[in-house]
Amino acid sequence: MAMISIRQVKPEDDADIWAILEPMIRAGETYALPRSLSREEGLAYWHAAGNRVFVAEEEGVVVGTYILRANQQGGGSHVSNCGYVTAPFATGRGVASAMCRDSITRATAAGFRAMQFNFVVSTNERAVNLWRRHGFEMVGTLPKAFLHPTLGYVDAFVMFRPL
Amino acid sequence: MAMISIRQVKPEDDADIWAILEPMIRAGETYALPRSLSREEGLAYWHAAGNRVFVAEEEGVVVGTYILRANQQGGGSHVSNCGYVTAPFATGRGVASAMCRDSITRATAAGFRAMQFNFVVSTNERAVNLWRRHGFEMVGTLPKAFLHPTLGYVDAFVMFRPL
């Protein structure tokens, strides 16, 4: 297994990041985002104010990206939130797992006391199992909260992990 | 009991809306917002893009305000979300209940298929009981997800209602 390293984003990473985000957005199966989102809108979403953005590299090639942010403001700002996307050509090689591990380390170091995933699409079983392995527990099920492009209305999960 | 009527917001309602939002924000006990939020920031939050804003009136006096929006984009955009705030001088008179009932009617008419509350502070028992009476069920508990200014870390609830 190749070594996956994770670093903070640089401005010149935008092309690689969009190459990773676009197939996920166009597929519309895992994130609650409009499938027609433009490059500008997609990158603006990823780089939104308050987001820390990271990329995962394998032998100098960007194979994934993730965001880390506070899930709420004010009295809820001690709980973090992340979103992870792996490049289509790099799935099944532990990229998401490496990013999740890294995000837990960084969120803990930043003083967050927990991490929450607000909307894990239930049919994204690989993700659900991965988050469980990384210590996330099921808070509950949002019934039929996601319209999957081929499967119709499916459940989404809220998941949570103390840090 | 006086009649409570609900209408769409007008630009001239901002002073009344801020008079309702400010005590809630300063108290910091129910919404995950910075307690130091300025008038401009508070009104910008309430009037954020995608929010429909309404006010409740009793004998021509604004006694409450609420927002209605999609809770997620894309495949999650059929689930609505609302936030309600009652004027401090008008609590206990059914204002929140009237706003909730109105929001369910309007969300249904707008084609939403469900309504979700992402972050109901557990110590806000009046709200929790009210949402239950209006058909919301508990999705789950976010453990110690809210830092209450006097009670410390308390749970928050995710609640959901099909429409």
GROMACS .gro file of C-alpha atoms in nm:
model
  326
    1MET     CA    1   0.000   0.000   0.000
    2ALA     CA    2   0.139   0.339  -0.099
    3MET     CA    3   0.192   0.608   0.159
    4ILE     CA    4  -0.084   0.865   0.184
    5SER     CA    5   0.019   1.206   0.316
    6ILE     CA    6  -0.214   1.492   0.399
    7ARG     CA    7  -0.140   1.862   0.383
    8GLN     CA    8  -0.317   2.198   0.384
    9VAL     CA    9  -0.455   2.315   0.053
   10LYS     CA   10  -0.268   2.556  -0.177
   11PRO     CA   11  -0.434   2.784  -0.436
   12GLU     CA   12  -0.290   2.574  -0.718
   13ASP     CA   13  -0.479   2.267  -0.593
   14ASP     CA   14  -0.814   2.393  -0.726
   15ALA     CA   15  -0.790   2.200  -1.054
   16ASP     CA   16  -0.717   1.874  -0.871
   17ILE     CA   17  -0.991   1.944  -0.615
   18TRP     CA   18  -1.250   2.012  -0.883
   19ALA     CA   19  -1.148   1.693  -1.067
   20ILE     CA   20  -1.234   1.509  -0.744
   21LEU     CA   21  -1.549   1.702  -0.652
   22GLU     CA   22  -1.707   1.708  -0.998
   23PRO     CA   23  -1.774   1.334  -1.042
   24MET     CA   24  -1.918   1.320  -0.688
   25ILE     CA   25  -2.145   1.619  -0.757
   26ARG     CA   26  -2.256   1.494  -1.101
   27ALA     CA   27  -2.336   1.146  -0.963
   28GLY     CA   28  -2.554   1.300  -0.690
   29GLU     CA   29  -2.546   0.986  -0.479
   30THR     CA   30  -2.361   1.090  -0.164
   31TYR     CA   31  -2.376   1.468  -0.103
   32ALA     CA   32  -2.689   1.683  -0.085
   33LEU     CA   33  -2.572   1.923  -0.355
   34PRO     CA   34  -2.730   2.023  -0.686
   35ARG     CA   35  -2.593   1.793  -0.957
   36SER     CA   36  -2.565   2.090  -1.193
   37LEU     CA   37  -2.330   2.286  -0.964
   38SER     CA   38  -2.067   2.475  -1.166
   39ARG     CA   39  -1.692   2.460  -1.105
   40GLU     CA   40  -1.708   2.804  -0.941
   41GLU     CA   41  -2.002   2.709  -0.719
   42GLY     CA   42  -1.848   2.375  -0.626
   43LEU     CA   43  -1.514   2.528  -0.530
   44ALA     CA   44  -1.690   2.810  -0.343
   45TYR     CA   45  -1.882   2.549  -0.143
   46TRP     CA   46  -1.560   2.363  -0.060
   47HIS     CA   47  -1.368   2.681   0.030
   48ALA     CA   48  -1.659   2.845   0.219
   49ALA     CA   49  -1.573   3.086   0.500
   50GLY     CA   50  -1.479   2.892   0.811
   51ASN     CA   51  -1.372   2.577   0.623
   52ARG     CA   52  -1.018   2.445   0.657
   53VAL     CA   53  -0.936   2.252   0.339
   54PHE     CA   54  -0.687   1.965   0.309
   55VAL     CA   55  -0.568   1.737   0.031
   56ALA     CA   56  -0.443   1.379   0.044
   57GLU     CA   57  -0.149   1.285  -0.177
   58GLU     CA   58  -0.009   0.953  -0.287
   59GLU     CA   59   0.332   0.977  -0.455
   60GLY     CA   60   0.271   1.347  -0.524
   61VAL     CA   61  -0.071   1.290  -0.684
   62VAL     CA   62  -0.379   1.443  -0.520
   63VAL     CA   63  -0.610   1.150  -0.441
   64GLY     CA   64  -0.858   1.311  -0.202
   65THR     CA   65  -0.970   1.627  -0.029
   66TYR     CA   66  -1.153   1.709   0.290
   67ILE     CA   67  -1.294   2.006   0.478
   68LEU     CA   68  -1.295   2.066   0.854
   69ARG     CA   69  -1.517   2.326   1.018
   70ALA     CA   70  -1.735   2.399   1.320
   71ASN     CA   71  -2.073   2.234   1.275
   72GLN     CA   72  -2.260   2.515   1.453
   73GLN     CA   73  -2.181   2.862   1.581
   74GLY     CA   74  -2.199   2.995   1.936
   75GLY     CA   75  -2.289   2.731   2.194
   76GLY     CA   76  -2.245   2.458   1.932
   77SER     CA   77  -1.901   2.562   1.807
   78HIS     CA   78  -1.711   2.293   2.004
   79VAL     CA   79  -1.848   2.025   1.767
   80SER     CA   80  -1.665   1.988   1.437
   81ASN     CA   81  -1.789   1.867   1.100
   82CYS     CA   82  -1.603   1.723   0.802
   83GLY     CA   83  -1.668   1.627   0.443
   84TYR     CA   84  -1.436   1.390   0.256
   85VAL     CA   85  -1.412   1.303  -0.114
   86THR     CA   86  -1.178   1.050  -0.273
   87ALA     CA   87  -1.069   1.068  -0.637
   88PRO     CA   88  -1.259   0.808  -0.846
   89PHE     CA   89  -0.929   0.651  -0.957
   90ALA     CA   90  -0.812   0.605  -0.597
   91THR     CA   91  -1.105   0.435  -0.424
   92GLY     CA   92  -1.046   0.124  -0.213
   93ARG     CA   93  -0.694   0.224  -0.112
   94GLY     CA   94  -0.756   0.373   0.229
   95VAL     CA   95  -0.766   0.738   0.122
   96ALA     CA   96  -1.092   0.821   0.303
   97SER     CA   97  -0.972   0.634   0.609
   98ALA     CA   98  -0.645   0.831   0.613
   99MET     CA   99  -0.834   1.158   0.573
  100CYS     CA  100  -1.079   1.070   0.852
  101ARG     CA  101  -0.793   0.977   1.087
  102ASP     CA  102  -0.612   1.299   1.001
  103SER     CA  103  -0.925   1.508   1.055
  104ILE     CA  104  -0.982   1.357   1.400
  105THR     CA  105  -0.624   1.443   1.496
  106ARG     CA  106  -0.652   1.799   1.365
  107ALA     CA  107  -0.998   1.861   1.512
  108THR     CA  108  -0.877   1.739   1.851
  109ALA     CA  109  -0.567   1.960   1.830
  110ALA     CA  110  -0.787   2.258   1.738
  111GLY     CA  111  -0.983   2.209   2.060
  112PHE     CA  112  -1.301   2.057   1.922
  113ARG     CA  113  -1.469   1.815   2.162
  114ALA     CA  114  -1.667   1.609   1.912
  115MET     CA  115  -1.727   1.553   1.541
  116GLN     CA  116  -2.067   1.526   1.376
  117PHE     CA  117  -2.176   1.410   1.032
  118ASN     CA  118  -2.516   1.563   0.959
  119PHE     CA  119  -2.619   1.374   0.651
  120VAL     CA  120  -2.467   1.033   0.567
  121VAL     CA  121  -2.669   0.881   0.283
  122SER     CA  122  -2.773   0.533   0.399
  123THR     CA  123  -2.698   0.367   0.065
  124ASN     CA  124  -2.336   0.488   0.088
  125GLU     CA  125  -2.254   0.175   0.286
  126ARG     CA  126  -1.882   0.203   0.239
  127ALA     CA  127  -1.886   0.541   0.413
  128VAL     CA  128  -2.120   0.430   0.691
  129ASN     CA  129  -1.897   0.132   0.772
  130LEU     CA  130  -1.585   0.344   0.754
  131TRP     CA  131  -1.718   0.605   0.995
  132ARG     CA  132  -1.823   0.330   1.235
  133ARG     CA  133  -1.470   0.189   1.228
  134HIS     CA  134  -1.343   0.535   1.313
  135GLY     CA  135  -1.558   0.554   1.625
  136PHE     CA  136  -1.868   0.731   1.496
  137GLU     CA  137  -2.196   0.619   1.642
  138MET     CA  138  -2.541   0.645   1.492
  139VAL     CA  139  -2.742   0.931   1.641
  140GLY     CA  140  -3.046   0.847   1.434
  141THR     CA  141  -3.212   0.805   1.098
  142LEU     CA  142  -3.366   1.083   0.885
  143PRO     CA  143  -3.639   0.887   0.707
  144LYS     CA  144  -3.636   0.921   0.326
  145ALA     CA  145  -3.440   1.244   0.362
  146PHE     CA  146  -3.236   1.193   0.044
  147LEU     CA  147  -3.359   1.159  -0.312
  148HIS     CA  148  -3.113   0.919  -0.475
  149PRO     CA  149  -3.099   0.953  -0.855
  150THR     CA  150  -3.157   0.582  -0.917
  151LEU     CA  151  -3.290   0.440  -0.587
  152GLY     CA  152  -3.548   0.712  -0.508
  153TYR     CA  153  -3.607   0.833  -0.154
  154VAL     CA  154  -3.361   0.674   0.089
  155ASP     CA  155  -3.273   0.736   0.453
  156ALA     CA  156  -2.985   0.947   0.575
  157PHE     CA  157  -2.799   0.908   0.904
  158VAL     CA  158  -2.672   1.153   1.163
  159MET     CA  159  -2.343   1.023   1.312
  160PHE     CA  160  -2.141   1.155   1.606
  161ARG     CA  161  -1.809   1.091   1.778
  162PRO     CA  162  -1.666   1.247   2.094
  163LEU     CA  163  -1.302   1.358   2.061
  164MET     CA  164  -5.696   3.440   2.380
  165ALA     CA  165  -5.620   3.704   2.118
  166MET     CA  166  -5.610   3.614   1.752
  167ILE     CA  167  -5.263   3.550   1.611
  168SER     CA  168  -5.220   3.614   1.240
  169ILE     CA  169  -4.915   3.537   1.034
  170ARG     CA  170  -4.791   3.717   0.724
  171GLN     CA  171  -4.485   3.749   0.504
  172VAL     CA  172  -4.220   3.988   0.623
  173LYS     CA  173  -4.195   4.349   0.497
  174PRO     CA  174  -3.873   4.557   0.496
  175GLU     CA  175  -4.015   4.780   0.771
  176ASP     CA  176  -4.041   4.479   1.006
  177ASP     CA  177  -3.665   4.469   1.071
  178ALA     CA  178  -3.684   4.676   1.391
  179ASP     CA  179  -3.953   4.449   1.535
  180ILE     CA  180  -3.765   4.136   1.423
  181TRP     CA  181  -3.441   4.249   1.583
  182ALA     CA  182  -3.627   4.336   1.905
  183ILE     CA  183  -3.737   3.969   1.908
  184LEU     CA  184  -3.407   3.813   1.795
  185GLU     CA  185  -3.176   4.017   2.018
  186PRO     CA  186  -3.288   3.887   2.360
  187MET     CA  187  -3.275   3.530   2.227
  188ILE     CA  188  -2.924   3.581   2.088
  189ARG     CA  189  -2.793   3.760   2.399
  190ALA     CA  190  -2.934   3.488   2.629
  191GLY     CA  191  -2.757   3.218   2.424
  192GLU     CA  192  -2.975   2.941   2.564
  193THR     CA  193  -3.167   2.816   2.262
  194TYR     CA  194  -2.991   2.891   1.932
  195ALA     CA  195  -2.633   2.803   1.838
  196LEU     CA  196  -2.538   3.161   1.753
  197PRO     CA  197  -2.265   3.387   1.893
  198ARG     CA  198  -2.414   3.588   2.181
  199SER     CA  199  -2.225   3.896   2.058
  200LEU     CA  200  -2.391   3.894   1.714
  201SER     CA  201  -2.460   4.250   1.594
  202ARG     CA  202  -2.795   4.375   1.466
  203GLU     CA  203  -2.665   4.358   1.109
  204GLU     CA  204  -2.530   4.004   1.151
  205GLY     CA  205  -2.843   3.886   1.326
  206LEU     CA  206  -3.075   4.024   1.060
  207ALA     CA  207  -2.845   3.889   0.784
  208TYR     CA  208  -2.870   3.543   0.943
  209TRP     CA  209  -3.250   3.565   0.958
  210HIS     CA  210  -3.281   3.699   0.601
  211ALA     CA  211  -3.015   3.465   0.454
  212ALA     CA  212  -3.051   3.367   0.089
  213GLY     CA  213  -3.311   3.093   0.055
  214ASN     CA  214  -3.498   3.184   0.375
  215ARG     CA  215  -3.865   3.281   0.362
  216VAL     CA  216  -3.933   3.506   0.661
  217PHE     CA  217  -4.269   3.549   0.835
  218VAL     CA  218  -4.397   3.749   1.132
  219ALA     CA  219  -4.677   3.671   1.376
  220GLU     CA  220  -4.903   3.956   1.482
  221GLU     CA  221  -5.147   3.996   1.766
  222GLU     CA  222  -5.370   4.303   1.737
  223GLY     CA  223  -5.123   4.460   1.496
  224VAL     CA  224  -4.823   4.404   1.724
  225VAL     CA  225  -4.539   4.177   1.601
  226VAL     CA  226  -4.511   3.900   1.862
  227GLY     CA  227  -4.298   3.646   1.678
  228THR     CA  228  -4.101   3.564   1.365
  229TYR     CA  229  -4.001   3.249   1.185
  230ILE     CA  230  -3.796   3.135   0.886
  231LEU     CA  231  -3.873   2.854   0.642
  232ARG     CA  232  -3.609   2.708   0.411
  233ALA     CA  233  -3.481   2.387   0.256
  234ASN     CA  234  -3.266   2.202   0.507
  235GLN     CA  235  -3.027   2.069   0.243
  236GLN     CA  236  -2.962   2.127  -0.126
  237GLY     CA  237  -2.986   1.881  -0.416
  238GLY     CA  238  -3.110   1.537  -0.313
  239GLY     CA  239  -3.201   1.672   0.032
  240SER     CA  240  -3.403   1.974  -0.083
  241HIS     CA  241  -3.745   1.812  -0.025
  242VAL     CA  242  -3.692   1.841   0.353
  243SER     CA  243  -3.768   2.182   0.504
  244ASN     CA  244  -3.628   2.349   0.813
  245CYS     CA  245  -3.767   2.627   1.031
  246GLY     CA  246  -3.656   2.850   1.316
  247TYR     CA  247  -3.910   3.028   1.538
  248VAL     CA  248  -3.866   3.303   1.794
  249THR     CA  249  -4.136   3.456   2.015
  250ALA     CA  250  -4.114   3.807   2.161
  251PRO     CA  251  -4.023   3.792   2.532
  252PHE     CA  252  -4.340   3.985   2.623
  253ALA     CA  253  -4.561   3.735   2.437
  254THR     CA  254  -4.450   3.395   2.566
  255GLY     CA  255  -4.708   3.145   2.687
  256ARG     CA  256  -4.982   3.268   2.456
  257GLY     CA  257  -4.955   3.016   2.175
  258VAL     CA  258  -4.740   3.226   1.942
  259ALA     CA  259  -4.482   2.953   1.872
  260SER     CA  260  -4.758   2.699   1.829
  261ALA     CA  261  -4.936   2.923   1.575
  262MET     CA  262  -4.610   2.980   1.386
  263CYS     CA  263  -4.531   2.607   1.380
  264ARG     CA  264  -4.879   2.523   1.252
  265ASP     CA  265  -4.849   2.793   0.986
  266SER     CA  266  -4.504   2.672   0.880
  267ILE     CA  267  -4.628   2.315   0.837
  268THR     CA  268  -4.911   2.441   0.615
  269ARG     CA  269  -4.679   2.659   0.407
  270ALA     CA  270  -4.405   2.396   0.378
  271THR     CA  271  -4.658   2.139   0.263
  272ALA     CA  272  -4.805   2.383   0.009
  273ALA     CA  273  -4.453   2.456  -0.120
  274GLY     CA  274  -4.405   2.086  -0.194
  275PHE     CA  275  -4.175   1.991   0.093
  276ARG     CA  276  -4.220   1.632   0.208
  277ALA     CA  277  -4.083   1.664   0.560
  278MET     CA  278  -3.956   1.913   0.817
  279GLN     CA  279  -3.639   1.872   1.021
  280PHE     CA  280  -3.506   2.056   1.326
  281ASN     CA  281  -3.130   2.006   1.338
  282PHE     CA  282  -3.048   2.137   1.681
  283VAL     CA  283  -3.314   2.157   1.953
  284VAL     CA  284  -3.139   2.233   2.283
  285SER     CA  285  -3.252   1.967   2.531
  286THR     CA  286  -3.299   2.213   2.817
  287ASN     CA  287  -3.547   2.410   2.606
  288GLU     CA  288  -3.823   2.180   2.730
  289ARG     CA  289  -4.104   2.407   2.627
  290ALA     CA  290  -3.989   2.386   2.265
  291VAL     CA  291  -3.927   2.010   2.275
  292ASN     CA  292  -4.277   1.946   2.409
  293LEU     CA  293  -4.429   2.186   2.159
  294TRP     CA  294  -4.263   2.021   1.861
  295ARG     CA  295  -4.378   1.681   1.987
  296ARG     CA  296  -4.736   1.807   2.005
  297HIS     CA  297  -4.698   1.922   1.644
  298GLY     CA  298  -4.600   1.574   1.527
  299PHE     CA  299  -4.221   1.592   1.541
  300GLU     CA  300  -4.044   1.277   1.647
  301MET     CA  301  -3.703   1.241   1.804
  302VAL     CA  302  -3.440   1.127   1.553
  303GLY     CA  303  -3.169   1.117   1.814
  304THR     CA  304  -2.956   1.291   2.071
  305LEU     CA  305  -2.635   1.486   2.004
  306PRO     CA  306  -2.452   1.429   2.332
  307LYS     CA  307  -2.330   1.749   2.503
  308ALA     CA  308  -2.347   1.929   2.169
  309PHE     CA  309  -2.451   2.264   2.319
  310LEU     CA  310  -2.264   2.478   2.569
  311HIS     CA  311  -2.537   2.641   2.776
  312PRO     CA  312  -2.425   2.966   2.943
  313THR     CA  313  -2.536   2.857   3.291
  314LEU     CA  314  -2.587   2.479   3.270
  315GLY     CA  315  -2.265   2.387   3.086
  316TYR     CA  316  -2.259   2.116   2.817
  317VAL     CA  317  -2.609   1.984   2.748
  318ASP     CA  318  -2.756   1.755   2.482
  319ALA     CA  319  -2.927   1.871   2.166
  320PHE     CA  320  -3.193   1.682   1.973
  321VAL     CA  321  -3.256   1.622   1.604
  322MET     CA  322  -3.633   1.613   1.538
  323PHE     CA  323  -3.822   1.521   1.219
  324ARG     CA  324  -4.177   1.521   1.087
  325PRO     CA  325  -4.309   1.392   0.755
  326LEU     CA  326  -4.551   1.632   0.579
   0.00000   0.00000   0.00000
